[in-house]
Coordinates of N, CA and C in Angstrom, one line a residue:
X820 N 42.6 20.7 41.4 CA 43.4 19.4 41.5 C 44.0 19.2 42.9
X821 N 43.7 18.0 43.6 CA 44.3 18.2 45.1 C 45.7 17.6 44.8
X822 N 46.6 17.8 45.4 CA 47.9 17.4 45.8 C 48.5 16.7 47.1
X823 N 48.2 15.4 46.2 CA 48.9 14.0 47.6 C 50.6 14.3 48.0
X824 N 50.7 14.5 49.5 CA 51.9 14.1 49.4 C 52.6 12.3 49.4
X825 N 52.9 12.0 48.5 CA 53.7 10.5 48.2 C 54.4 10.2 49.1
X826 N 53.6 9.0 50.0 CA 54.7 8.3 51.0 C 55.3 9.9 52.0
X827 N 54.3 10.7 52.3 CA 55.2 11.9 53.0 C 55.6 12.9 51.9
X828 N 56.2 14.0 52.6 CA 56.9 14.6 51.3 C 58.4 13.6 51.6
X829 N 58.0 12.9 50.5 CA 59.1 12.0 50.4 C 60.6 12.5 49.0
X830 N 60.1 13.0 48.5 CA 61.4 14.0 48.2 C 62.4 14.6 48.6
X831 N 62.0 15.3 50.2 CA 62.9 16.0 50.9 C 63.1 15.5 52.0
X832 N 62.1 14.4 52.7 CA 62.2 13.4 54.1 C 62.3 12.3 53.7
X833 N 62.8 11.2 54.5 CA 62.8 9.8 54.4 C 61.4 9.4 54.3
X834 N 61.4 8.5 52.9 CA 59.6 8.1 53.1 C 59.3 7.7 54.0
X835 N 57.7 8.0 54.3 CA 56.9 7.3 55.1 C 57.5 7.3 56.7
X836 N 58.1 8.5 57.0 CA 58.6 8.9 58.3 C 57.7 9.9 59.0
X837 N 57.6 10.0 60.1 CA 57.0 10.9 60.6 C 58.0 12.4 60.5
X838 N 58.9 12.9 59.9 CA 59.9 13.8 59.4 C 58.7 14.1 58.2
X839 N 58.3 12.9 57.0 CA 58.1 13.1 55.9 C 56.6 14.0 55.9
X840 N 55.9 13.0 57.1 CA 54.4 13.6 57.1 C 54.3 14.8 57.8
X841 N 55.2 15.2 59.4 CA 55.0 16.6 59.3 C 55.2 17.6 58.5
X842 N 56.8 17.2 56.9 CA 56.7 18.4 56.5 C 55.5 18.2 55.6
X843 N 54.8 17.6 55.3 CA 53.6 17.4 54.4 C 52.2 18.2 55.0
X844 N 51.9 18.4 56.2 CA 51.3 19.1 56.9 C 51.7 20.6 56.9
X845 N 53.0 20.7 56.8 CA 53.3 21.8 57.3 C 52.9 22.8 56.0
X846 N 54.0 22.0 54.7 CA 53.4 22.5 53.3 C 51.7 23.0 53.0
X847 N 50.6 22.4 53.6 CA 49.6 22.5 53.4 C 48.8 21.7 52.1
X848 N 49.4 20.5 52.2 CA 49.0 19.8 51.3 C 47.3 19.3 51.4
X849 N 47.0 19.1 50.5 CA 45.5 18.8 50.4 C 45.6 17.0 51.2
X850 N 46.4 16.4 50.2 CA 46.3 15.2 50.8 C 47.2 14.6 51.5
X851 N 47.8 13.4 52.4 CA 48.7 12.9 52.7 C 48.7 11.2 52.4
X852 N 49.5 10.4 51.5 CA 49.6 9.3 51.5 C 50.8 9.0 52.3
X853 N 50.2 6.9 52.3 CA 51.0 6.5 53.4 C 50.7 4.4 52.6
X854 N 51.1 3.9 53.2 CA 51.3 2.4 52.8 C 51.3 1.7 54.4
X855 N 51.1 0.4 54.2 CA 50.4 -0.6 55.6 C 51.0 -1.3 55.5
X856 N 51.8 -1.6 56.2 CA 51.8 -3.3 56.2 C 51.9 -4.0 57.5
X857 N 51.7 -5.3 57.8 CA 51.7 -6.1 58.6 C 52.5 -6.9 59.5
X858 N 53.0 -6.5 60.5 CA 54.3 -7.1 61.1 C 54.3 -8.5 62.0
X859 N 55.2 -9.6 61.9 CA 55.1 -10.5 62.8 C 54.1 -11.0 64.0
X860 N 54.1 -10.2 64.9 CA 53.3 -9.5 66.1 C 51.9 -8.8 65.8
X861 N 51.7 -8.7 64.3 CA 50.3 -8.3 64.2 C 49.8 -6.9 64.4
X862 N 51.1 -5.9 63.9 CA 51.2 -4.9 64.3 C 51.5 -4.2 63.2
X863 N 49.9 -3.0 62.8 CA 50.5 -2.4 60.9 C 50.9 -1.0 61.5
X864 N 52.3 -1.1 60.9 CA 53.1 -0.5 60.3 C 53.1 0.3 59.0
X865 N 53.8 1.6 59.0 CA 54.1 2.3 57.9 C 54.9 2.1 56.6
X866 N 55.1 1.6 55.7 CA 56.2 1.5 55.1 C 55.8 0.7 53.7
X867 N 56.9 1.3 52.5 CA 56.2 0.9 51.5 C 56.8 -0.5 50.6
X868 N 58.0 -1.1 50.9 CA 58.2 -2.3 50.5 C 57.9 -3.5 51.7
X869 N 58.1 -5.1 51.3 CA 57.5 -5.7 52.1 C 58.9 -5.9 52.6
X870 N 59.7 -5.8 52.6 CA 61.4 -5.8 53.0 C 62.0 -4.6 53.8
X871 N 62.5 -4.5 55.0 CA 62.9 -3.5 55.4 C 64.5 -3.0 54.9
X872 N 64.8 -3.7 53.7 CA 66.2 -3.3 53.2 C 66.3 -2.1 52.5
X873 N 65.7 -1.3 51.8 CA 65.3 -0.5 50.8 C 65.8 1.0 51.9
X874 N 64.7 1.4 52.9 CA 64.7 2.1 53.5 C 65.1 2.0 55.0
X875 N 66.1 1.1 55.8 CA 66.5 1.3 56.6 C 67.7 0.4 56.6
X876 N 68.7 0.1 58.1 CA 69.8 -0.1 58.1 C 69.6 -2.0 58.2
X877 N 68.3 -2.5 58.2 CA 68.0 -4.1 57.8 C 68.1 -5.0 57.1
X878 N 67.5 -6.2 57.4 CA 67.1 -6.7 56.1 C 66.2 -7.6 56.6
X879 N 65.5 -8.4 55.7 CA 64.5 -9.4 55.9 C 63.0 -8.7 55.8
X880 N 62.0 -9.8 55.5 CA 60.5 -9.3 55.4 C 59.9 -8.9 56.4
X881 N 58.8 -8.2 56.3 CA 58.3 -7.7 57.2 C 57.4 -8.4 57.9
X882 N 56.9 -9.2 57.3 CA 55.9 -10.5 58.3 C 56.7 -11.9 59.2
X883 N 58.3 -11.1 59.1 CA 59.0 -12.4 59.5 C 59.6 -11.8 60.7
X884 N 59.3 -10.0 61.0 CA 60.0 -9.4 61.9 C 58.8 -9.0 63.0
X885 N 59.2 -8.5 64.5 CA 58.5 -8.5 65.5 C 58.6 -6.4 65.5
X886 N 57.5 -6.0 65.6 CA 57.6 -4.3 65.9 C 58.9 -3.8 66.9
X887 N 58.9 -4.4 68.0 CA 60.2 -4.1 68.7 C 61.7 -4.6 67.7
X888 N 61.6 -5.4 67.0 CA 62.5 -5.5 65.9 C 63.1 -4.5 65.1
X889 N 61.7 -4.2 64.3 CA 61.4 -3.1 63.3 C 61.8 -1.8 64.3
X890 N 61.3 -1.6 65.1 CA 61.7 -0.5 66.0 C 63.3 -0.2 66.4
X891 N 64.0 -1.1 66.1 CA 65.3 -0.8 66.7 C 66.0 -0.6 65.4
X892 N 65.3 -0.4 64.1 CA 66.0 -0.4 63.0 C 66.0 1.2 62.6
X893 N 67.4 1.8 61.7 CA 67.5 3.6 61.2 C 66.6 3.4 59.8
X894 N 65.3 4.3 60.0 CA 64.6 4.7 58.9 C 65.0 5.9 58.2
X895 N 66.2 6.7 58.6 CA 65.9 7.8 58.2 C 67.9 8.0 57.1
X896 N 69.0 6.8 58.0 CA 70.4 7.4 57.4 C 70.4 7.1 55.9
X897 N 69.6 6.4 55.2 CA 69.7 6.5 54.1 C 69.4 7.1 53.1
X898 N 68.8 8.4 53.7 CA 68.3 9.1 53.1 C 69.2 10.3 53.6
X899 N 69.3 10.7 54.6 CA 70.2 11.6 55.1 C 70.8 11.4 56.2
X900 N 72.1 11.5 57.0 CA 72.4 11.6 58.1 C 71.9 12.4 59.3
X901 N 71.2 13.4 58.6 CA 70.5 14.3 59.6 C 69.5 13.2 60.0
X902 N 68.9 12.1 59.4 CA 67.8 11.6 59.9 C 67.8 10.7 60.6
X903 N 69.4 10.1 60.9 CA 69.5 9.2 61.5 C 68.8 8.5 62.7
X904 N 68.1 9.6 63.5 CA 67.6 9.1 64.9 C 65.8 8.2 64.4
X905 N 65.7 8.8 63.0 CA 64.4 8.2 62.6 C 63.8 6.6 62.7
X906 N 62.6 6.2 63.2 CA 62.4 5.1 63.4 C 61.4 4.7 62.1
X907 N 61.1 3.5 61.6 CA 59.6 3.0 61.2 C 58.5 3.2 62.0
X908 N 57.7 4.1 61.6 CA 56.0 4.4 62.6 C 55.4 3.5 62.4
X909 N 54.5 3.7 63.1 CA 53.2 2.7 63.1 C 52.0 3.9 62.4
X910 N 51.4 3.0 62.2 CA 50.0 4.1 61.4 C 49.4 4.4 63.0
X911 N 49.5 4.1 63.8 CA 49.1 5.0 65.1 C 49.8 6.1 65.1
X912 N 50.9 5.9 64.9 CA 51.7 7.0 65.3 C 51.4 8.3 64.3
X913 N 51.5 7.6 63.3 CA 51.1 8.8 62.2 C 50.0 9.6 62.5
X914 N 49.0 8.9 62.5 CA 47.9 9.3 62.9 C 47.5 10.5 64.4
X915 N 48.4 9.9 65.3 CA 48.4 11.0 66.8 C 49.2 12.2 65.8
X916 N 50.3 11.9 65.2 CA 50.8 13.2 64.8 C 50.3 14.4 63.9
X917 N 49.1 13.5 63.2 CA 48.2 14.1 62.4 C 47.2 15.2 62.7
X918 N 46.7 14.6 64.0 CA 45.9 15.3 65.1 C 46.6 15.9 66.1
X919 N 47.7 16.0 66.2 CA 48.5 16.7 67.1 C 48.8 18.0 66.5
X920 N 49.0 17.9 64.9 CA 49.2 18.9 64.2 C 47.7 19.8 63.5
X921 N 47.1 19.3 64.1 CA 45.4 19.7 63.7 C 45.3 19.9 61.9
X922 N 46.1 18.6 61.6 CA 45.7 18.3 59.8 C 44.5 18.2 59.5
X923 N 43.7 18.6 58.9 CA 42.5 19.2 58.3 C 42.3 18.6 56.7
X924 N 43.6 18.1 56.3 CA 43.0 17.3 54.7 C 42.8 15.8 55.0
X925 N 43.3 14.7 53.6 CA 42.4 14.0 53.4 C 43.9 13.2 53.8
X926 N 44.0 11.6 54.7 CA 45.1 10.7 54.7 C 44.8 9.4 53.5
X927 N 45.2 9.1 52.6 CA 44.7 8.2 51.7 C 46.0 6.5 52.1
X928 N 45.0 5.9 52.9 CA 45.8 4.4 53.7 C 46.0 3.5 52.5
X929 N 46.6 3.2 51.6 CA 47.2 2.1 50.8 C 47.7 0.9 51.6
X930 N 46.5 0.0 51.2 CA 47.2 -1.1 51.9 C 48.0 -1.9 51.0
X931 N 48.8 -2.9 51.2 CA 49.6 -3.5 50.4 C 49.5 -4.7 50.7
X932 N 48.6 -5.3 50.1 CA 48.3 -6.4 50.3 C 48.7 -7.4 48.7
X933 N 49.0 -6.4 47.7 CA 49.5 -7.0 46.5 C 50.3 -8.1 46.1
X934 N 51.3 -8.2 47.3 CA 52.6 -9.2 47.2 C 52.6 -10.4 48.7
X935 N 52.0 -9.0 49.7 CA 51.9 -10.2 50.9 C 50.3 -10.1 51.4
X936 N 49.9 -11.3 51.5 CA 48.4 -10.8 51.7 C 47.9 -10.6 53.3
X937 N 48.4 -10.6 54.0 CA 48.8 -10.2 55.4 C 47.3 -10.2 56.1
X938 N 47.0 -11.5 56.2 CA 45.6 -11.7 56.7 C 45.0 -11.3 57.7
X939 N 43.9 -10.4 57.9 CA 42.9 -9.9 59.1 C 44.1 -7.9 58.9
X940 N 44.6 -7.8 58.0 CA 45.2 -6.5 58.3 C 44.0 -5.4 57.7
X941 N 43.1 -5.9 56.9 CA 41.7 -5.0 56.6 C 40.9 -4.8 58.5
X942 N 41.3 -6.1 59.3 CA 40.7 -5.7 60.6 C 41.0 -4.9 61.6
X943 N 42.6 -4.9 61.3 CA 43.1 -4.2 62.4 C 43.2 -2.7 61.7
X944 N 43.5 -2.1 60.3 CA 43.6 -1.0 60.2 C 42.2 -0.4 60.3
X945 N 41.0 -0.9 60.4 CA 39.2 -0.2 60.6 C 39.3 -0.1 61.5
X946 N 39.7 -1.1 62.8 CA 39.9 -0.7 64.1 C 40.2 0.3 64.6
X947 N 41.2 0.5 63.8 CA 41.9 2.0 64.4 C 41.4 3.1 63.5
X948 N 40.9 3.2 62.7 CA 40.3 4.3 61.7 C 39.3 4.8 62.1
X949 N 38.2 3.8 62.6 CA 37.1 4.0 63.5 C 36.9 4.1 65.0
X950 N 38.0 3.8 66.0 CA 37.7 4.0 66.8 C 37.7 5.2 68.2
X951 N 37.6 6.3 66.4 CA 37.3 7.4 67.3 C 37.4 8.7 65.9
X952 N 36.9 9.9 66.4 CA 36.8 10.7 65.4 C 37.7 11.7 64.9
X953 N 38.3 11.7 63.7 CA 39.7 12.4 63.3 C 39.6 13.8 62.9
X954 N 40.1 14.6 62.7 CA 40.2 15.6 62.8 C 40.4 16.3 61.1
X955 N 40.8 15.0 60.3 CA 40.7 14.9 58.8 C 39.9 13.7 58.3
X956 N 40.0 13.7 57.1 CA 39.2 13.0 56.4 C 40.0 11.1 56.0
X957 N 39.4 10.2 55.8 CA 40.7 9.3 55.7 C 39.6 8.1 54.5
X958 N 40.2 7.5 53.8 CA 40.0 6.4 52.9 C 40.8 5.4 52.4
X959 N 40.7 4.5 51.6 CA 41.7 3.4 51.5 C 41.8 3.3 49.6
X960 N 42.8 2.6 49.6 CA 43.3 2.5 48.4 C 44.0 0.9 48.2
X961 N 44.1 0.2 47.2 CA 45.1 -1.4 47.5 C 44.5 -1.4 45.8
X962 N 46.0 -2.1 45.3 CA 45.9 -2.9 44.0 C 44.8 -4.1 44.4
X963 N 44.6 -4.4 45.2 CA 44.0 -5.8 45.7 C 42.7 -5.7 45.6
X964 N 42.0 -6.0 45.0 CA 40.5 -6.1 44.5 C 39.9 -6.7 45.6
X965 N 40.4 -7.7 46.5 CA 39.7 -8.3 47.4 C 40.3 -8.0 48.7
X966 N 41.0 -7.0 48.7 CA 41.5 -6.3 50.3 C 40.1 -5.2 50.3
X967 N 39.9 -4.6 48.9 CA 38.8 -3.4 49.0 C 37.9 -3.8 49.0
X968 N 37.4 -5.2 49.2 CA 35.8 -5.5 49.0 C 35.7 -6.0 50.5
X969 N 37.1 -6.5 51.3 CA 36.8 -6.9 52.7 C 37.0 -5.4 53.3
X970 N 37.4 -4.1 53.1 CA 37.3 -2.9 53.9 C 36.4 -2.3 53.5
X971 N 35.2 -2.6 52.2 CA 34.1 -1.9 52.0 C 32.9 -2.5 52.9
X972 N 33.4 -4.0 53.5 CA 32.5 -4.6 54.0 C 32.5 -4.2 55.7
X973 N 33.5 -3.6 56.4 CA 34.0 -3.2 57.1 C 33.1 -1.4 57.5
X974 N 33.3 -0.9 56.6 CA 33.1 0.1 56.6 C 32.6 0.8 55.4
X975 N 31.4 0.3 54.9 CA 30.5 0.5 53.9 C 30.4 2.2 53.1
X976 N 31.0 2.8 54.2 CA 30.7 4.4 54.1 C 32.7 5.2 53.5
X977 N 33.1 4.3 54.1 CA 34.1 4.9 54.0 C 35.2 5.0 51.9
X978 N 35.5 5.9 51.3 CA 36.0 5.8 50.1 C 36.8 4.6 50.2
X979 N 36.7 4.2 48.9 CA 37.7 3.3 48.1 C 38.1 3.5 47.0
X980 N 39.3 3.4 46.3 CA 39.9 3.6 45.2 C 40.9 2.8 44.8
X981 N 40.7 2.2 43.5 CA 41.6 1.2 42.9 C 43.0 1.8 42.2
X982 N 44.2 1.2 42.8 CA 45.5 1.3 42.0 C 45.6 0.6 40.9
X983 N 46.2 1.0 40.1 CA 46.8 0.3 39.3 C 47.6 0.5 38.3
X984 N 48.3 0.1 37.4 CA 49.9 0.7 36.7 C 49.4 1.5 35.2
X985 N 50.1 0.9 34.4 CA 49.5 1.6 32.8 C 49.0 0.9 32.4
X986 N 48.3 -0.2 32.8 CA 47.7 -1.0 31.5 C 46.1 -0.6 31.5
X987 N 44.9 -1.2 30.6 CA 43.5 -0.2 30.6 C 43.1 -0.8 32.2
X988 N 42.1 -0.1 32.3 CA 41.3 0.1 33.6 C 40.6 -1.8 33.5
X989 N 41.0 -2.4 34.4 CA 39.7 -3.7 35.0 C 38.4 -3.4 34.7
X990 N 37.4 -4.2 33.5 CA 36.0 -4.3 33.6 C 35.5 -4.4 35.3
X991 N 36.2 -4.9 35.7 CA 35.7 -5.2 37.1 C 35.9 -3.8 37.8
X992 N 36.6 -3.0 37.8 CA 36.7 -1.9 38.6 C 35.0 -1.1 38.1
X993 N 34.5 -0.9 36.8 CA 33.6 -0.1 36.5 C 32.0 -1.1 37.2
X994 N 32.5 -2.4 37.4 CA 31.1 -3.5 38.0 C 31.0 -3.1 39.6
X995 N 32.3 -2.6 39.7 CA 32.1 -2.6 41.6 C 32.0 -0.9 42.0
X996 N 30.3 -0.6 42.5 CA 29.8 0.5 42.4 C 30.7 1.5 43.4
X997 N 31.0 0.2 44.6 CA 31.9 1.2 45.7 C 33.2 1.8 45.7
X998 N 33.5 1.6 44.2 CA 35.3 2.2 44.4 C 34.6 3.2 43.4
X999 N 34.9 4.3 44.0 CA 35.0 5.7 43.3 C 35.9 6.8 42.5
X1000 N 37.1 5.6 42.4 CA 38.3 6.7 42.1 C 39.4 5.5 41.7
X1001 N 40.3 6.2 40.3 CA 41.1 5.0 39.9 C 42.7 5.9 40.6
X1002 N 43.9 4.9 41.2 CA 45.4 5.3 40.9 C 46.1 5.1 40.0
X1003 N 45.9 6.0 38.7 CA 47.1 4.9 37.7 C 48.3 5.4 37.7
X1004 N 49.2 4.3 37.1 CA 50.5 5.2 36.8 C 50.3 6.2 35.9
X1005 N 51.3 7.9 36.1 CA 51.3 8.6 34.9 C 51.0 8.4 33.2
X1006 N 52.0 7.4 33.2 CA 52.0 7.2 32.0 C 50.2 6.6 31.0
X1007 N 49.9 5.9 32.3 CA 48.2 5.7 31.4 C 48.2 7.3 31.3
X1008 N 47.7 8.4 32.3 CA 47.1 9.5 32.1 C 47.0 10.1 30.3
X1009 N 49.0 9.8 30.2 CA 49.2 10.5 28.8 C 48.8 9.9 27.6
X1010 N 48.5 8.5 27.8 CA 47.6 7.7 27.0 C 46.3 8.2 26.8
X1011 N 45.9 8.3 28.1 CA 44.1 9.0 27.7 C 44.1 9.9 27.9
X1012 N 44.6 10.8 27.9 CA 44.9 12.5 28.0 C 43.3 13.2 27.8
X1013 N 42.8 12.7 26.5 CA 41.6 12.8 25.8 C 40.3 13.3 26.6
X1014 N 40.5 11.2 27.4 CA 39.2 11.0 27.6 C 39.3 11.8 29.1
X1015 N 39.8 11.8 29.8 CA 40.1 12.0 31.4 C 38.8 12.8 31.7
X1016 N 38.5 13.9 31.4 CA 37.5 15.0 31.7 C 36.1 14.3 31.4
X1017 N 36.5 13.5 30.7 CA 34.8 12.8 30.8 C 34.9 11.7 31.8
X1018 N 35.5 11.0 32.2 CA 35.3 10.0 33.1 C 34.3 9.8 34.2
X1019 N 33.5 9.0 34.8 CA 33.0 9.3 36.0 C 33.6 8.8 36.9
X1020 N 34.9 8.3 37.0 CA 36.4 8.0 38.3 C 36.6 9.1 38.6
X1021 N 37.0 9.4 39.5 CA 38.5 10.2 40.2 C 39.5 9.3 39.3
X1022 N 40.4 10.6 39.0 CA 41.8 9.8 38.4 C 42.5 10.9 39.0
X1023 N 43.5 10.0 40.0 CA 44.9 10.5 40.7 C 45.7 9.5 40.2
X1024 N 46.5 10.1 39.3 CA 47.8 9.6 39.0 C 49.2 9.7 39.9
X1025 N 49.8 8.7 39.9 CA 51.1 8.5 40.5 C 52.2 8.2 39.5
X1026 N 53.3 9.0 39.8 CA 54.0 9.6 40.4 C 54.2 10.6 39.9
X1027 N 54.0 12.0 40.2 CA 54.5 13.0 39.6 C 55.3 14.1 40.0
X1028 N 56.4 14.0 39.5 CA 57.6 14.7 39.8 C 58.0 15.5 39.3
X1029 N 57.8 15.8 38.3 CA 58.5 17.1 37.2 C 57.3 18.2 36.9
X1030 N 57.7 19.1 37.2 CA 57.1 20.7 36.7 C 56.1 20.9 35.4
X1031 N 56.4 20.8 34.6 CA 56.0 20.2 33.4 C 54.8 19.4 33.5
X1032 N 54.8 18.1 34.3 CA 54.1 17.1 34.4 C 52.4 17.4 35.0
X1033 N 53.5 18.3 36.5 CA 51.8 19.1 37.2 C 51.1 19.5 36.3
X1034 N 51.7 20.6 35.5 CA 51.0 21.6 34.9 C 50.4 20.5 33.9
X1035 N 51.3 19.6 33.2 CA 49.6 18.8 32.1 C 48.3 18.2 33.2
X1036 N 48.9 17.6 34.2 CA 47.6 17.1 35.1 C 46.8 17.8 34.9
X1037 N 47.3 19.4 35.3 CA 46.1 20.5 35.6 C 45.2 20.3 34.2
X1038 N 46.2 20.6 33.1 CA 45.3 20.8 32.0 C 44.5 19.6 31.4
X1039 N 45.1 18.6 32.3 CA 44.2 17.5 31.6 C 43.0 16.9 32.5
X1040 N 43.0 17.8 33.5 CA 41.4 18.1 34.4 C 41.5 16.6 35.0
X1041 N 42.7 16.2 35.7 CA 42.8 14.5 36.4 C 42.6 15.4 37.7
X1042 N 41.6 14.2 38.7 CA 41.2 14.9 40.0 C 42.6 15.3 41.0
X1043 N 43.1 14.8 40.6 CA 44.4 15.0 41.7 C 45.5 14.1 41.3
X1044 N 46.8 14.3 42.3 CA 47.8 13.6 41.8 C 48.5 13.1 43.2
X1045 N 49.6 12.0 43.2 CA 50.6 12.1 44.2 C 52.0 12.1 43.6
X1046 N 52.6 13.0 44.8 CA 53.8 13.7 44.6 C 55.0 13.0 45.5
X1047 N 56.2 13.1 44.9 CA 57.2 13.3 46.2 C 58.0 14.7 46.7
X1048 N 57.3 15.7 45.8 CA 57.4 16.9 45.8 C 56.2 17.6 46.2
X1049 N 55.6 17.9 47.1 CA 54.4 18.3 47.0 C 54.6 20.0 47.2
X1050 N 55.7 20.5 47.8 CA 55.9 21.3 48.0 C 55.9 22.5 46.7
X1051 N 56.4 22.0 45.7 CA 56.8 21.9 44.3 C 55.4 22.4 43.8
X1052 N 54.4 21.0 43.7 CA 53.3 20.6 43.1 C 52.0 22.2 43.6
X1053 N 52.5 22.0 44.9 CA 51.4 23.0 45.2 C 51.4 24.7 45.2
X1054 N 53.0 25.4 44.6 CA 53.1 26.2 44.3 C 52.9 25.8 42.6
X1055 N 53.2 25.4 41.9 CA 52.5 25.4 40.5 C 51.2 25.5 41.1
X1056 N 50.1 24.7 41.6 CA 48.8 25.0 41.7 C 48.4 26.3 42.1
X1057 N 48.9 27.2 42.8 CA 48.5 28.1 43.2 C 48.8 29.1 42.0
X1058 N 50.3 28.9 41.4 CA 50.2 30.0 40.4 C 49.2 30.0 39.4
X1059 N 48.3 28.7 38.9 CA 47.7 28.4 38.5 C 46.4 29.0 38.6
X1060 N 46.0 29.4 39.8 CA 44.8 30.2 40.4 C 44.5 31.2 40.1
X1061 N 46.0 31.7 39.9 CA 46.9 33.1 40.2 C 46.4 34.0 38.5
X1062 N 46.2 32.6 37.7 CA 46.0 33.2 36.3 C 44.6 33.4 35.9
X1063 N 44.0 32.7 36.7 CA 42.3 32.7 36.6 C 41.6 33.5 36.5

């Protein structure tokens, strides 16, 4: 079962910080998630609400603000004072740090295109995904059924996988041959507990936080999961090994 770290290890760092993704690297996590969004200036950004109020010292949307904006805002005191000096990254940024740190798993890009539809942002994040060769593995993710059909058109080769919450899986997700993998909320998993091992999806469920919870993933044979604990998640996995 691989182990996403959620938005960073966002448990113990301010999400979606470059704090959050080195220690996600550092842990040895299989996977690293992250969220996109689109700034004034045309410039995608890290971050998982479309509002910069949540997680920094701002306020207002994020397609209404300019990167130099966003840049002069604290990503990190809300979460802790130690993180004060923290800024909002750019998915460049993340990215150099990734390969700075010679990360070796998989980055899973969630775009967020669900609430703002942040037009040509399927162009500019291929741009950068492709324009040159990474040192890990990387794919895309979006509730948006038509953000993944303009990044499969983009990049034909590259994985796709559909989010989505607890309600049943979209006929349409099983019609569209190129998404290979569902995100649901937890709570579907416990619903179909059953069927999971038969599936031909990937099912990585989100969010999983409690001890307990890893260990049913494991037993309920779902391909992976994302965490805000990954640190957590991936010692249960190993002791897991440990019994085999």
């Amino acid at each position: 079962m691989q182990i996403f770290a959620h938005r960073g290890s966002s448990g113990t760092r301010p999400e979606n910080t470059l704090p959050a993704f080195a220690e996600a690297v550092r842990i040895g996590v299989d996977g690293i998630e992250l969220d996109v969004q689109l700034t004034k200036d045309q410039q995608v950004i890290v971050m998982h609400d479309e509002t910069v109020d949540r997680t920094t010292d701002g306020k207002g949307a994020i397609i209404d603000k300019t990167l130099a904006e966003i840049k002069k805002l604290n990503a990190g005191s809300w979460f802790d004072e130690h993180y004060s000096s923290t800024k909002v990254p750019t998915l460049k940024e993340v990215v150099d740090l990734l390969v700075a740190r010679n990360y070796r798993g998989i980055l899973g890009i969630e775009l967020k295109t669900d609430k703002e539809a942040y037009p040509g942002i399927e162009e500019k994040v291929s741009a950068l995904m492709t324009s040159q060769q990474w040192p890990f593995t990387y794919w895309y993710s979006s509730f948006n059924m038509d953000t993944l059909e303009r990044i499969h058109a983009l990049e034909p080769q590259t994985r796709i996988d559909f989010i989505m919450d607890k309600a049943d899986i979209p006929p349409l997700v099983f019609e569209k041959t190129e998404i290979q993998g569902i995100h649901p909320n937890i709570e579907w998993v416990w619903t179909n507990a059953e069927e999971i091992a038969a599936f031909d999806l990937a099912i990585r469920p989100w969010t999983v936080n409690k001890k307990e919870d890893v260990k049913r993933c494991i037993d309920c044979q779902v391909t992976g999961i994302f965490t805000d604990f990954p640190e957590m998640a991936m010692d249960i996995k190993r002791s897991y090994r440990g019994k085999k």
